[in-house]
Amino acid sequence: VGSYVSGVIKDVQCDYNTQVKKGQVCAKIDPRPYQTVVDQAKANLAQAQAQLAKDQANLDYAQLNYDRNARLAQTSAISKDTLDNSKNALDQAQAQIGVDQATIAQRQAQLEAAEVNLGYTDIVSPVDGTVVSRNVTVGQTVAASFQTPTLFLIATDLTKMQVDTNVSESDIGGITDGDKVFFTVDAFPKRTFQGAVAQVRQSPQTIQNVVTYDVVVSVDNADLVLKPGMTAASRIVIAERDDV
């Protein structure tokens, strides 16, 4: 979970091992600078709407003046130039209405953008899960100008975990999805855990001229004894025969 806007952390409501729900606020950035931008955008929008009302009144007057001059021109009571001037004023008033409407749409978009940024001051959890890492404290300044900072790391379901294993290129050819996997962890050296191959990734990893491939093993962790980040020693069963 990161931050899309920069600012000072005003409040932190989630900590390590906190059970969170989707949409729950975990931290809050000081919203005052962004609230000011929203208020300014609202004022600009109101100004544009007032300008539209003013220009609408001018358009109504220009229409009346042109209609009156058009009737007078039929009896030659006014000159042709006077009629042309009133027609020009009417056309300009109609064009100004279009400009005002475009300005209102622009100011409305600016207001919506400011409200979006204001909403981003609430750092919310996108999923149900457990907070496994917290990288922020009250008073800390978050800078999101160049790279989105990671504030919280949330695990969606710790009862379903995976083991990432590195298998050398000489052994990868015999591994297929569904193969049984037995592994141990340092925290429980006398207990053997069981899983199954869920994915053999195609991306190679080269470490000291040794090419390995990541094999993902799915594991049931209903008792929550396995923790994220543990080191596992794995054995993948690629073939077995019974009663021989």
Coordinates of C-alpha atoms in Angstrom, one line a residue:
V1 CA 0.0 0.0 0.0
G2 CA 1.6 3.3 -1.1
S3 CA 0.8 7.0 -1.3
Y4 CA -0.1 8.9 -4.5
V5 CA 0.4 12.3 -2.9
S6 CA 3.1 13.9 -0.8
G7 CA 2.7 15.4 2.7
V8 CA 3.1 14.9 6.4
I9 CA 1.7 11.8 8.1
K10 CA -1.0 13.0 10.5
D11 CA -2.3 9.8 11.8
V12 CA -1.5 6.0 11.7
Q13 CA -4.2 3.6 12.5
C14 CA -2.7 0.3 11.4
D15 CA 0.3 -1.5 12.9
Y16 CA 2.0 -4.9 12.6
N17 CA -0.4 -7.8 12.6
T18 CA -3.4 -5.6 12.4
Q19 CA -6.4 -7.3 10.7
V20 CA -7.7 -4.8 8.1
K21 CA -10.7 -4.8 5.9
K22 CA -11.0 -3.5 2.3
G23 CA -11.4 0.3 2.4
Q24 CA -10.2 0.7 6.0
V25 CA -8.1 3.8 6.6
C26 CA -4.6 2.8 7.7
A27 CA -3.0 6.3 7.7
K28 CA -3.8 9.9 6.9
I29 CA -1.8 12.6 5.3
D30 CA -2.3 16.2 6.4
P31 CA -5.2 17.2 4.1
R32 CA -5.1 20.9 4.7
P33 CA -3.0 21.8 1.6
Y34 CA -5.2 19.7 -0.6
Q35 CA -8.4 21.0 1.0
T36 CA -7.2 24.5 0.1
V37 CA -6.8 23.5 -3.5
V38 CA -10.3 22.1 -3.5
D39 CA -11.7 25.3 -2.0
Q40 CA -9.9 27.4 -4.6
A41 CA -11.2 25.2 -7.4
K42 CA -14.8 25.5 -6.1
A43 CA -14.4 29.3 -6.0
N44 CA -13.1 29.3 -9.6
L45 CA -16.0 27.2 -10.7
A46 CA -18.5 29.5 -9.0
Q47 CA -16.8 32.5 -10.7
A48 CA -17.1 30.8 -14.1
Q49 CA -20.8 30.1 -13.4
A50 CA -21.4 33.7 -12.4
Q51 CA -19.7 34.9 -15.6
L52 CA -22.0 32.6 -17.6
A53 CA -25.1 34.1 -15.9
K54 CA -23.8 37.6 -16.7
D55 CA -23.1 36.8 -20.3
Q56 CA -26.4 35.1 -20.6
A57 CA -28.1 38.4 -19.6
N58 CA -26.0 40.3 -22.2
L59 CA -27.1 37.7 -24.8
D60 CA -30.7 38.3 -23.9
Y61 CA -30.3 42.1 -24.3
A62 CA -28.4 41.7 -27.5
Q63 CA -31.2 39.5 -28.9
L64 CA -33.8 42.1 -27.9
N65 CA -31.8 44.9 -29.4
Y66 CA -31.3 43.1 -32.7
D67 CA -35.0 42.1 -32.9
R68 CA -36.0 45.7 -32.3
N69 CA -33.6 47.1 -34.8
A70 CA -34.6 44.5 -37.3
R71 CA -38.2 45.7 -37.1
L72 CA -37.1 49.4 -37.4
A73 CA -34.9 48.5 -40.4
Q74 CA -38.0 47.3 -42.2
T75 CA -39.4 50.8 -42.2
S76 CA -36.0 52.4 -42.8
A77 CA -36.2 54.0 -39.4
I78 CA -32.5 53.1 -38.7
S79 CA -29.5 52.7 -40.9
K80 CA -28.2 49.4 -42.2
D81 CA -25.0 49.9 -40.3
T82 CA -26.9 50.1 -37.0
L83 CA -28.6 46.8 -37.8
D84 CA -25.3 45.2 -38.6
N85 CA -23.8 46.5 -35.4
S86 CA -26.6 44.9 -33.3
K87 CA -26.2 41.7 -35.3
N88 CA -22.5 41.6 -34.6
A89 CA -23.1 42.2 -30.9
L90 CA -25.6 39.3 -30.8
D91 CA -23.1 37.0 -32.5
Q92 CA -20.4 37.9 -30.0
A93 CA -22.7 37.4 -27.1
Q94 CA -23.6 33.9 -28.4
A95 CA -20.0 33.0 -28.9
Q96 CA -19.2 34.2 -25.4
I97 CA -21.7 31.8 -24.0
G98 CA -19.8 28.9 -25.6
V99 CA -16.6 30.2 -24.1
D100 CA -18.2 30.4 -20.7
Q101 CA -19.5 26.8 -20.9
A102 CA -16.0 25.6 -21.9
T103 CA -14.5 27.4 -19.0
I104 CA -17.0 25.9 -16.6
A105 CA -16.2 22.4 -17.9
Q106 CA -12.5 23.1 -17.4
R107 CA -13.0 24.4 -13.9
Q108 CA -15.2 21.4 -13.1
A109 CA -12.4 19.1 -14.2
Q110 CA -9.9 20.9 -12.1
L111 CA -12.2 20.6 -9.1
E112 CA -12.7 16.9 -9.6
A113 CA -8.9 16.4 -9.9
A114 CA -8.4 18.4 -6.6
E115 CA -11.0 16.3 -4.9
V116 CA -9.3 13.1 -6.1
N117 CA -6.0 14.3 -4.6
L118 CA -7.7 15.2 -1.4
G119 CA -9.2 11.7 -1.3
Y120 CA -5.7 10.2 -1.7
T121 CA -4.7 11.7 1.7
D122 CA -6.6 8.8 3.2
I123 CA -4.3 5.7 2.9
V124 CA -6.7 2.8 2.7
S125 CA -6.3 -0.9 2.4
P126 CA -7.3 -2.3 -1.0
V127 CA -7.9 -5.8 0.3
D128 CA -8.9 -7.7 3.4
G129 CA -5.8 -9.1 5.1
T130 CA -3.1 -8.7 7.8
V131 CA -0.5 -6.0 8.0
V132 CA 2.9 -7.6 7.9
S133 CA 5.0 -4.5 7.5
R134 CA 4.6 -0.8 8.5
N135 CA 7.1 1.7 7.1
V136 CA 5.6 4.9 8.3
T137 CA 5.2 6.9 11.5
V138 CA 3.3 10.0 12.6
G139 CA 5.1 13.2 11.6
Q140 CA 7.0 11.5 8.8
T141 CA 7.1 13.3 5.5
V142 CA 6.0 11.2 2.5
A143 CA 7.4 12.3 -0.9
A144 CA 5.6 10.8 -3.8
S145 CA 7.0 13.0 -6.5
F146 CA 9.3 10.5 -8.3
Q147 CA 8.4 7.0 -6.8
T148 CA 5.4 5.8 -4.9
P149 CA 6.6 5.1 -1.3
T150 CA 5.5 1.8 0.2
L151 CA 3.8 2.6 3.6
F152 CA 2.2 -0.8 4.4
L153 CA 2.6 -4.4 3.2
I154 CA -0.6 -6.3 3.6
A155 CA -0.9 -10.1 3.2
T156 CA -4.4 -11.0 1.9
D157 CA -4.6 -14.6 3.3
L158 CA -1.8 -16.1 5.5
T159 CA -3.6 -19.5 5.5
K160 CA -2.5 -19.9 1.8
M161 CA 1.2 -19.4 1.2
Q162 CA 3.8 -20.2 -1.4
V163 CA 7.4 -21.3 -1.4
D164 CA 9.7 -19.9 -4.1
T165 CA 12.4 -22.4 -4.8
N166 CA 15.4 -22.1 -7.1
V167 CA 15.9 -25.2 -9.3
S168 CA 19.0 -25.6 -11.4
E169 CA 18.6 -25.8 -15.2
S170 CA 19.9 -29.5 -15.1
D171 CA 16.9 -30.5 -13.0
I172 CA 14.1 -28.2 -14.2
G173 CA 13.2 -30.5 -17.1
G174 CA 11.6 -33.1 -14.9
I175 CA 9.4 -30.8 -12.9
T176 CA 5.7 -30.4 -13.8
D177 CA 2.7 -28.7 -12.2
G178 CA 1.2 -30.8 -9.4
D179 CA 4.4 -32.6 -8.3
K180 CA 4.6 -33.3 -4.6
V181 CA 7.0 -31.1 -2.6
F182 CA 8.3 -31.8 0.9
F183 CA 10.1 -29.1 2.8
T184 CA 11.4 -28.0 6.2
V185 CA 12.0 -24.7 7.8
D186 CA 14.5 -23.7 10.4
A187 CA 11.8 -22.8 12.9
F188 CA 10.4 -26.4 12.9
P189 CA 13.4 -28.6 12.0
K190 CA 11.6 -31.8 13.0
R191 CA 8.4 -31.1 11.1
T192 CA 8.0 -31.8 7.4
F193 CA 5.6 -29.7 5.4
Q194 CA 3.9 -30.8 2.2
G195 CA 2.9 -28.8 -0.8
A196 CA 2.5 -29.1 -4.6
V197 CA 4.1 -27.4 -7.5
A198 CA 1.8 -24.6 -8.7
Q199 CA 4.0 -23.0 -11.3
V200 CA 7.3 -23.4 -13.1
R201 CA 8.3 -19.9 -14.2
Q202 CA 10.0 -19.4 -17.5
S203 CA 12.2 -16.5 -16.4
P204 CA 15.8 -17.6 -15.7
Q205 CA 17.9 -16.3 -12.8
T206 CA 21.7 -16.3 -13.2
I207 CA 23.7 -16.1 -10.0
Q208 CA 27.5 -16.6 -10.3
N209 CA 27.1 -18.2 -13.7
V210 CA 24.6 -20.7 -12.4
V211 CA 21.2 -20.6 -14.1
T212 CA 18.2 -21.5 -12.0
Y213 CA 14.4 -21.2 -12.4
D214 CA 11.8 -20.2 -9.9
V215 CA 9.4 -23.0 -9.0
V216 CA 6.4 -21.9 -7.0
V217 CA 5.0 -24.4 -4.5
S218 CA 1.5 -23.8 -3.0
V219 CA 1.2 -24.7 0.7
D220 CA -1.7 -24.9 3.1
N221 CA -0.9 -22.9 6.2
A222 CA -4.2 -23.3 8.1
D223 CA -2.4 -23.3 11.5
L224 CA -0.4 -20.2 10.6
V225 CA 2.9 -21.6 11.7
L226 CA 4.6 -20.6 8.5
K227 CA 5.7 -17.0 8.5
P228 CA 6.4 -14.8 5.4
G229 CA 10.1 -14.7 4.6
M230 CA 11.1 -18.0 6.1
T231 CA 13.8 -20.1 4.5
A232 CA 12.8 -23.5 3.3
A233 CA 14.8 -26.6 2.2
S234 CA 12.7 -28.3 -0.4
R235 CA 12.6 -31.8 -2.0
I236 CA 10.5 -32.1 -5.2
V237 CA 9.2 -35.6 -6.0
I238 CA 9.3 -36.0 -9.8
A239 CA 8.5 -39.8 -9.8
E240 CA 7.5 -42.5 -7.3
R241 CA 6.6 -46.2 -7.4
D242 CA 4.7 -48.2 -4.8
D243 CA 5.3 -51.8 -3.6
V244 CA 8.6 -52.3 -5.4

